[in-house]
Coordinates of C-alpha atoms in Angstrom, one line a residue:
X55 CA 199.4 18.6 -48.6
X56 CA 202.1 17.5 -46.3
X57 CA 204.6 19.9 -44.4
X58 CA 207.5 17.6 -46.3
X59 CA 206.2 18.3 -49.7
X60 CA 206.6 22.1 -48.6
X61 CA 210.1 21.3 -46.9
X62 CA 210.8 19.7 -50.8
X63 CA 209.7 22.4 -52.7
X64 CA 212.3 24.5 -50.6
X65 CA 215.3 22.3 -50.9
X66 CA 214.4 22.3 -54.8
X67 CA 214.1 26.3 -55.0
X68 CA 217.5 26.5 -53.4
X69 CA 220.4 27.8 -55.7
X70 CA 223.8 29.6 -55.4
X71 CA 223.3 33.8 -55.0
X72 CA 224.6 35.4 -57.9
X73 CA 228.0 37.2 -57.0
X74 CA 227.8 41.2 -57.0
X75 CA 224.3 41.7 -56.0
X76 CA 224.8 44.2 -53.7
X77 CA 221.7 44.8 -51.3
X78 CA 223.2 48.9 -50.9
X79 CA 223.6 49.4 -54.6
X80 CA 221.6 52.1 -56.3
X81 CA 220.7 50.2 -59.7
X82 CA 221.1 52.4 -63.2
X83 CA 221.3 49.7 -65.8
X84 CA 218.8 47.8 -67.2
X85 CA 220.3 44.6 -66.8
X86 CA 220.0 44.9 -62.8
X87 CA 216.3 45.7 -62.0
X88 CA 215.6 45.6 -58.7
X89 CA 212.8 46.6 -56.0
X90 CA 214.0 49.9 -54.0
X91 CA 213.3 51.6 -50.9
X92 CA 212.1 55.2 -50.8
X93 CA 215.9 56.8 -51.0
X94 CA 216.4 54.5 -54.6
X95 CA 218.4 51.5 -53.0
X96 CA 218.1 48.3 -53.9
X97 CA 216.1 45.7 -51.6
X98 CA 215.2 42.3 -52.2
X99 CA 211.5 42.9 -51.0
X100 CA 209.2 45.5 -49.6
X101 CA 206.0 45.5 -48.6
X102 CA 203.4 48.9 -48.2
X103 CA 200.2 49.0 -46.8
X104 CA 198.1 52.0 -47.8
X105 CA 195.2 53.7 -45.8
X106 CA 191.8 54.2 -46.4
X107 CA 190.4 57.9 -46.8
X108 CA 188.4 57.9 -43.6
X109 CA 184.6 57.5 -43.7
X110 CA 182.7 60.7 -42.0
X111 CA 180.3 58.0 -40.3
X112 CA 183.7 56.3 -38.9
X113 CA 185.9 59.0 -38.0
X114 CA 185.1 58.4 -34.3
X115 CA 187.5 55.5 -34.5
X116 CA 190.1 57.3 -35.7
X117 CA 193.4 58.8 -33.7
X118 CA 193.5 61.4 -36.5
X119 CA 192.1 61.9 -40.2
X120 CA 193.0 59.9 -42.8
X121 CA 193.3 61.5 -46.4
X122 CA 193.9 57.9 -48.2
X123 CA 197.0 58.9 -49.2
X124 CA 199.3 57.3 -46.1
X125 CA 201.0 54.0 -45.8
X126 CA 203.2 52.0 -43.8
X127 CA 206.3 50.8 -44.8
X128 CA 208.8 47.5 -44.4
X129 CA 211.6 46.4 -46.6
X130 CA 214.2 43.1 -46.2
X131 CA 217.0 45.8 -44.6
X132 CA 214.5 46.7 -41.5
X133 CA 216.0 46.0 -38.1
X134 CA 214.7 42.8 -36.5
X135 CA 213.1 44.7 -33.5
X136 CA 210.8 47.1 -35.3
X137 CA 207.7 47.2 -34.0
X138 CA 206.1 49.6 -36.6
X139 CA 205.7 49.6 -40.1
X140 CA 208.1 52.8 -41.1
X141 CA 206.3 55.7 -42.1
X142 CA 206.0 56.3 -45.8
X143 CA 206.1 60.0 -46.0
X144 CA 202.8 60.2 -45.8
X145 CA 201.9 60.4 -49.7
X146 CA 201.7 57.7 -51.8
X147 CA 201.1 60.1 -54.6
X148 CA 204.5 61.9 -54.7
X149 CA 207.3 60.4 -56.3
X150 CA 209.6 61.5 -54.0
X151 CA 210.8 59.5 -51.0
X152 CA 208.6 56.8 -52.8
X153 CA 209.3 53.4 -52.9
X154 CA 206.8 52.3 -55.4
X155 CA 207.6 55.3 -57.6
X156 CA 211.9 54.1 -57.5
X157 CA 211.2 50.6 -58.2
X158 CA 208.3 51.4 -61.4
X159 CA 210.5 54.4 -62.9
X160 CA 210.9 52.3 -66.2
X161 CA 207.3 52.1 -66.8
X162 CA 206.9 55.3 -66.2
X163 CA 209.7 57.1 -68.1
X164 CA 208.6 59.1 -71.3
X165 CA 209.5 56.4 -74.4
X166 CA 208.1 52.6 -74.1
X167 CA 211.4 52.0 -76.8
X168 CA 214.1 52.6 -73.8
X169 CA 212.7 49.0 -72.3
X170 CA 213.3 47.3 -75.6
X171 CA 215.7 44.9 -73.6
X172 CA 213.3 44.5 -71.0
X173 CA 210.6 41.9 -70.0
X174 CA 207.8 43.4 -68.5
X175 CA 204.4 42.8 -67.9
X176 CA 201.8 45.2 -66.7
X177 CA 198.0 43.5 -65.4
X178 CA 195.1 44.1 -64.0
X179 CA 191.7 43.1 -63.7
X180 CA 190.3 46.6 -63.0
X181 CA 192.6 48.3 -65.5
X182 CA 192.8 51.8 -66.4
X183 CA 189.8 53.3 -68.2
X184 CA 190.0 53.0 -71.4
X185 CA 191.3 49.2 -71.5
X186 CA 189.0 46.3 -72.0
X187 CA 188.4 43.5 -69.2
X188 CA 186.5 40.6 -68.7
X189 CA 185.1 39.2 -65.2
X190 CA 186.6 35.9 -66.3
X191 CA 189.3 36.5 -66.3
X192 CA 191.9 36.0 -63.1
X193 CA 191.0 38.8 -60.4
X194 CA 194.6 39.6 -60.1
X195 CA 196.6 42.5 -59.6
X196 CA 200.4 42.9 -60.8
X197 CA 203.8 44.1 -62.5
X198 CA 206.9 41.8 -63.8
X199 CA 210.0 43.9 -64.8
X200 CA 213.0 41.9 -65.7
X201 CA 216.6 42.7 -67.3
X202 CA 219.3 40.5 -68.8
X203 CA 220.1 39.5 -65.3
X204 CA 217.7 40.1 -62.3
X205 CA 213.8 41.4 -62.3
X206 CA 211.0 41.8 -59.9
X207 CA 207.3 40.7 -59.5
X208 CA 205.4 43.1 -57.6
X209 CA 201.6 41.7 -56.7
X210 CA 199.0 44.4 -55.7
X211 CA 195.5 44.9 -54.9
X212 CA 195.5 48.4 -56.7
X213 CA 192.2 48.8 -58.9
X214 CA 193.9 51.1 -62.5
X215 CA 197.3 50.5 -61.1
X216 CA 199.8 50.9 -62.7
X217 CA 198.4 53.9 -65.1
X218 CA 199.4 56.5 -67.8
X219 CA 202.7 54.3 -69.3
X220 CA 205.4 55.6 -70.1
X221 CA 204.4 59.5 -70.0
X222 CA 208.0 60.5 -68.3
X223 CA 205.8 60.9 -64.5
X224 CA 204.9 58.7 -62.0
X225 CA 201.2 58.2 -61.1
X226 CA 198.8 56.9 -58.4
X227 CA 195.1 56.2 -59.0
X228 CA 192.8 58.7 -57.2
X229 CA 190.3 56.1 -57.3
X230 CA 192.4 54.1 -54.9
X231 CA 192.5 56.9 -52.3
X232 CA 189.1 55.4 -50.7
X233 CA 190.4 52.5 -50.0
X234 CA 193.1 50.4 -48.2
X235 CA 195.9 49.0 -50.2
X236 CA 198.8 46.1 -50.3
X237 CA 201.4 46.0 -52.3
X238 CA 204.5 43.3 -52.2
X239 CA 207.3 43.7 -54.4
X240 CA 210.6 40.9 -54.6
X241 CA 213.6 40.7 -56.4
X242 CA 214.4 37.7 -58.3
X243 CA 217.8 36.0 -60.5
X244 CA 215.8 35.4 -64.0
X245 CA 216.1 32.2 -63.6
X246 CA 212.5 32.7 -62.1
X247 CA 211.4 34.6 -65.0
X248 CA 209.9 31.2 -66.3
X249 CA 208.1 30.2 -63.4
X250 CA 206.8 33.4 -63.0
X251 CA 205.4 33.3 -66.6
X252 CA 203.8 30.1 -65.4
X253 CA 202.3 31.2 -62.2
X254 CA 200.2 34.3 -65.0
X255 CA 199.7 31.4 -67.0
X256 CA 197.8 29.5 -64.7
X257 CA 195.9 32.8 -63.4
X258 CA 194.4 34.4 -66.6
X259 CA 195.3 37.9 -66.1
X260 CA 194.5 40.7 -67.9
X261 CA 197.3 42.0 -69.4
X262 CA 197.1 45.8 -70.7
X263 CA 201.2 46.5 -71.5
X264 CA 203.5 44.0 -72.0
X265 CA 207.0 43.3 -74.1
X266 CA 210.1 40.8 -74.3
X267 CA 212.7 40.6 -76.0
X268 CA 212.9 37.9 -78.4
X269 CA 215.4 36.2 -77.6
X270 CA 214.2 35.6 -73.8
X271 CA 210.8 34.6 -75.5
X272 CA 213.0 31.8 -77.3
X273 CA 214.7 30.7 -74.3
X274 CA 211.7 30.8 -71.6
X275 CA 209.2 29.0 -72.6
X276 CA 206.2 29.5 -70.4
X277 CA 207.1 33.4 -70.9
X278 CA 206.7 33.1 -74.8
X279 CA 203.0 30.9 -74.4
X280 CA 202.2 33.8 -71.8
X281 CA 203.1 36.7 -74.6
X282 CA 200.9 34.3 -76.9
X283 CA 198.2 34.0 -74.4
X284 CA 198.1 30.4 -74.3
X285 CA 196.9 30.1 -70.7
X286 CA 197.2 27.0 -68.7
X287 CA 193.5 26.1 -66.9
X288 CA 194.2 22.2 -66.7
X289 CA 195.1 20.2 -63.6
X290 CA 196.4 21.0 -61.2
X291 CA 194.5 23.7 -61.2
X292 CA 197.0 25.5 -58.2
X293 CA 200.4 26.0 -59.2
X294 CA 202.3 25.9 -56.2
X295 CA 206.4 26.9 -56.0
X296 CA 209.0 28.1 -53.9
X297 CA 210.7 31.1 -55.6
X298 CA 213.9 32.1 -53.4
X299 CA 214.6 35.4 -53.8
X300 CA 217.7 37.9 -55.0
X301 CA 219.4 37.3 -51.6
X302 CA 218.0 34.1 -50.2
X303 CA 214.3 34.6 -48.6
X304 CA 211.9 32.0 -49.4
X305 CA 208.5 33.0 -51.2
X306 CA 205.8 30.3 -51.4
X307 CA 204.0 31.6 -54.5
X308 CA 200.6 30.2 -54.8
X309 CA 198.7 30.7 -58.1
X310 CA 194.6 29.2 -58.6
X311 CA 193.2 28.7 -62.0
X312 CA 189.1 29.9 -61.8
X313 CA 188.3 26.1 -62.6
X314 CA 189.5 25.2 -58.8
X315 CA 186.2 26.4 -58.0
X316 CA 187.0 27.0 -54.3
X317 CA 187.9 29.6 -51.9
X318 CA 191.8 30.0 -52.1
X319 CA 192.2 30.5 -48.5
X320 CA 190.9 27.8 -46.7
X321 CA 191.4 25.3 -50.1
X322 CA 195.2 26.0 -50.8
X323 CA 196.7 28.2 -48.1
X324 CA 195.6 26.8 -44.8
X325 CA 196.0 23.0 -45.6
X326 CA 199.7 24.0 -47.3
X327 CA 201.1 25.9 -45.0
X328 CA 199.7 23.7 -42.2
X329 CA 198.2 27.1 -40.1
X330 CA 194.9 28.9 -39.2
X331 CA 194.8 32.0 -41.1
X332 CA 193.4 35.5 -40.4
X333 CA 192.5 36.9 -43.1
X334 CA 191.7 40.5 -44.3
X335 CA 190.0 40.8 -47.9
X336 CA 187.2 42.7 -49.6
X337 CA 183.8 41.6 -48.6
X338 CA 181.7 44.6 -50.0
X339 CA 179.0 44.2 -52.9
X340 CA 177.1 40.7 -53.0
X341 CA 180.2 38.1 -53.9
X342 CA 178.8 36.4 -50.8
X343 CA 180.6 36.5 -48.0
X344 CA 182.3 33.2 -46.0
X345 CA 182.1 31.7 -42.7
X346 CA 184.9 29.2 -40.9
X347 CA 184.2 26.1 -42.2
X348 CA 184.0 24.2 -38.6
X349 CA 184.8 21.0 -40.5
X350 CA 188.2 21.8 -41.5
X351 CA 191.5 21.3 -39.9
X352 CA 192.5 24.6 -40.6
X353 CA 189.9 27.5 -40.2
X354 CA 189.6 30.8 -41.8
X355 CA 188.6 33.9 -40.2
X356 CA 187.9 37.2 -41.1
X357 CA 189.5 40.5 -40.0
X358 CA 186.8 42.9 -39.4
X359 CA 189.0 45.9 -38.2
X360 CA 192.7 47.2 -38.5
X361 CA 194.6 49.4 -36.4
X362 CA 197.9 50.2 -38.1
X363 CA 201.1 51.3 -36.2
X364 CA 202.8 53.2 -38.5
X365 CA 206.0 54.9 -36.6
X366 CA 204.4 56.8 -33.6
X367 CA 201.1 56.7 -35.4
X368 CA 198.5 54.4 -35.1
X369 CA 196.1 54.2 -38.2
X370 CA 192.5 52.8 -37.5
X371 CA 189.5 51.8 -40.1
X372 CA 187.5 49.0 -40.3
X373 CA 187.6 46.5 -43.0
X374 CA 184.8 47.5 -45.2
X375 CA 187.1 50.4 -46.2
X376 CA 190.1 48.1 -46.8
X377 CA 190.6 46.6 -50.6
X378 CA 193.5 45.0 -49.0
X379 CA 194.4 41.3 -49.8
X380 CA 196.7 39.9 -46.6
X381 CA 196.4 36.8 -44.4
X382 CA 199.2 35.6 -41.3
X383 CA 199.1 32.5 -39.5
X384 CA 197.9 32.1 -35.9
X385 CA 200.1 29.8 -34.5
X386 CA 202.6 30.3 -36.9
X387 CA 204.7 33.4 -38.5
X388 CA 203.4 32.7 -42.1
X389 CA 202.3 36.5 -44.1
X390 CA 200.6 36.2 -47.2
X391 CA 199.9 39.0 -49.4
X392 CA 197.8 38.7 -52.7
X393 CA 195.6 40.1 -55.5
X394 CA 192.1 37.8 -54.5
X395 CA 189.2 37.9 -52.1
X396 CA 187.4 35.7 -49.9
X397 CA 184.0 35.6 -51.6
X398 CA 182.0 32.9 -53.3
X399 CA 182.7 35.0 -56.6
X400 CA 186.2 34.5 -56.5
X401 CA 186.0 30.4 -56.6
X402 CA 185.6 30.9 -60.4
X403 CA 188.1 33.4 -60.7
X404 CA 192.2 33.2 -60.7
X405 CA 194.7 34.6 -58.5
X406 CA 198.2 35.1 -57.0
X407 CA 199.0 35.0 -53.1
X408 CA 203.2 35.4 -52.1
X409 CA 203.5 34.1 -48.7
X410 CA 207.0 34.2 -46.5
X411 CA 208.0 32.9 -43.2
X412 CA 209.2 36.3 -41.0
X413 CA 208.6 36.7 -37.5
X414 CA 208.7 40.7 -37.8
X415 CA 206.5 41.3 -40.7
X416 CA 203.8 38.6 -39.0
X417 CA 204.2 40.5 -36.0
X418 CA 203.3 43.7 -37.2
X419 CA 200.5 42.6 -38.8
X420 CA 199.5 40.6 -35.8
X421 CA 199.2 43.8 -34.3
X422 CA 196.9 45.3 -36.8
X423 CA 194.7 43.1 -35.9
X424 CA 191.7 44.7 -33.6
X425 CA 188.4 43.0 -34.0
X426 CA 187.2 39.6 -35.7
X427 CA 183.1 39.6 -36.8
X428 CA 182.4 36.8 -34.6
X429 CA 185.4 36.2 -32.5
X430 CA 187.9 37.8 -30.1
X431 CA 190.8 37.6 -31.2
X432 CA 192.6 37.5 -27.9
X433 CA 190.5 34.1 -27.2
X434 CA 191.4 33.2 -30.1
X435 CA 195.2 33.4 -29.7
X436 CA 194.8 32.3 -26.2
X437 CA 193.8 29.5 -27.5
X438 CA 196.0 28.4 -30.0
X439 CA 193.1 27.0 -32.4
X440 CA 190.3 28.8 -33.8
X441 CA 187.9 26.6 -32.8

């Protein structure tokens, strides 16, 4: 694909902001539903990126120890010279000063019948014990929350995330502690609701909560099929769309049906978005791990190790500790963040990657970056193709 058909897609994703969204507001009612930042304001994204609990046999590498429970933080009202994620308080578990917590508080609170006006949609393919999955299905992490006039999509790589609904408190997996974590949340006008609905369509998720009101059944249609669990694996078998967001970003939402039967990455991402990617997934366990493909015009390479600045911290642990789901652009400022790996196993399986164009974000990730398996990075970038 073409960087005009991209350029297209834009120009056709562009519509008018609705009047009296208010990027400072603190959002009660249900009709508004927004993604917030740790002190409950609304933003129209954030991004988080949780730390590993430090292996003993790699604590060498590290500045400090990590107890799993520390992540960075970014959000769309971040100056434009930051050259550290924000530090999230340290404690992903708390809800206080918690991002996440603000933004999921109607999932969490203690009846399910106070979101009878809502849409929402909780999946996982790891969900909580207790809740049946099936390998294939998409391998795909996420939450859709939408009222009568704005919602949000978060997309995570969270295994049991989100868990114990509606039980009036907030709640983090302890399971997840091992292991590092991404998590992207956007606002959207629910006039994206519907391609939304299509994008889980085309994935196959497992869904383990979920309600709509009728009437928004009756007027989306893709959302009502998706409540019916009429899935959509026919061609094309990548659903590809610019979503703009509650205050004008771009998001290039990519979603792969299993019956692609290729590598996400270097089949959809890198030809699209015309860029070599880095990028950092799980590679653990025997899913088969990949190798740049040499023959293609864009390559794909693995991150092998991360060093996160994270205010006047820097965070350090190698990938094998890092569940995280990300990938940036080498000569370009493309970030990606998603809910699938780059294994063989995952050709067969469905997913969701958000990708935006911002020069800060790709910075700071750029910066993570500390050591490729087979090549330096600095040659890398010094010279312009990963050859």
């Amino acid at each position: 694909m073409r960087r005009d058909l991209l350029l297209s897609l834009i120009l056709v994703a562009i519509v008018p902001i609705r009047v009296g969204a208010s990027k400072s507001a603190t959002s009660k009612n249900d009709d508004d539903i927004w993604c917030q930042n740790p002190h409950g304001k609304n933003v129209e994204w954030f991004i988080m990126y949780k730390a590993p609990k430090t292996a003993s046999t790699n604590r060498s590498m590290q500045r400090y120890e990590l107890r799993g429970s520390e992540y960075g933080y970014f959000d769309s009202e971040n100056p434009a010279d930051s050259q550290a994620f924000l530090d999230g308080g340290n404690n992903i578990y708390l809800d206080r000063n918690n991002s996440l917590a603000n933004t999921l508080r109607r999932i969490f609170r203690q009846n399910s019948s106070d979101n009878a006006e809502l849409v929402y949609i909780v999946y996982n393919d790891q969900p909580p014990p207790g809740m049946s999955n099936s390998t294939s299905n998409g391998h795909t992490k996420g939450v859709v929350i939408f009222g009568a006039r704005t919602g949000l999509w978060i997309v995570h790589s969270v295994p049991r995330f989100p868990d114990k609904l509606f039980t009036g408190k907030y709640s983090f997996p302890n399971s997840a502690r091992e292991n590092g974590q991404t998590i992207i949340c956007t606002t959207f006008n629910i006039d994206k609701l519907n391609t939304i609905a299509a994008h889980l369509r085309k994935q196959n998720p497992t869904m383990y909560a979920a309600s709509a009101p009728a009437a928004l059944r009756s007027k989306y249609k893709e959302l009502d099929l998706l409540f019916n669990k009429t899935f959509n694996p026919e061609e094309p078998f990548v659903a590809i769309d610019v979503l703009q967001a509650i205050n004008g970003t771009a998001f290039t939402a990519f979603a792969k049906n299993g019956r692609l039967n290729k590598d996400i990455y270097s089949g959809v991402l890198a030809p699209t978005l015309e860029t070599n990617l880095f990028v950092e997934s799980w590679q653990n366990g025997n899913g088969g791990k990949l190798f740049p493909d040499l023959l293609d015009k864009y390559k794909v390479v693995d991150v092998k190790e991360i060093a996160l600045r994270v205010g006047q911290k820097v965070m350090r642990w190698n990938s094998h500790e890092d569940h995280s789901k990300w990938a940036i652009g080498n000569e370009t400022d493309w970030v990606c963040i998603g809910s699938i790996n780059r294994m063989k196993s995952q050709f067969k399986r469905g997913g969701e990657t958000l990708c935006l164009q911002h020069s800060v974000v790709h910075g700071l990730f750029a910066k993570a970056m500390v050591k490729h398996a087979s090549y330096s990075i600095d040659k890398i970038r010094t010279c312009g193709r990963v050859l």
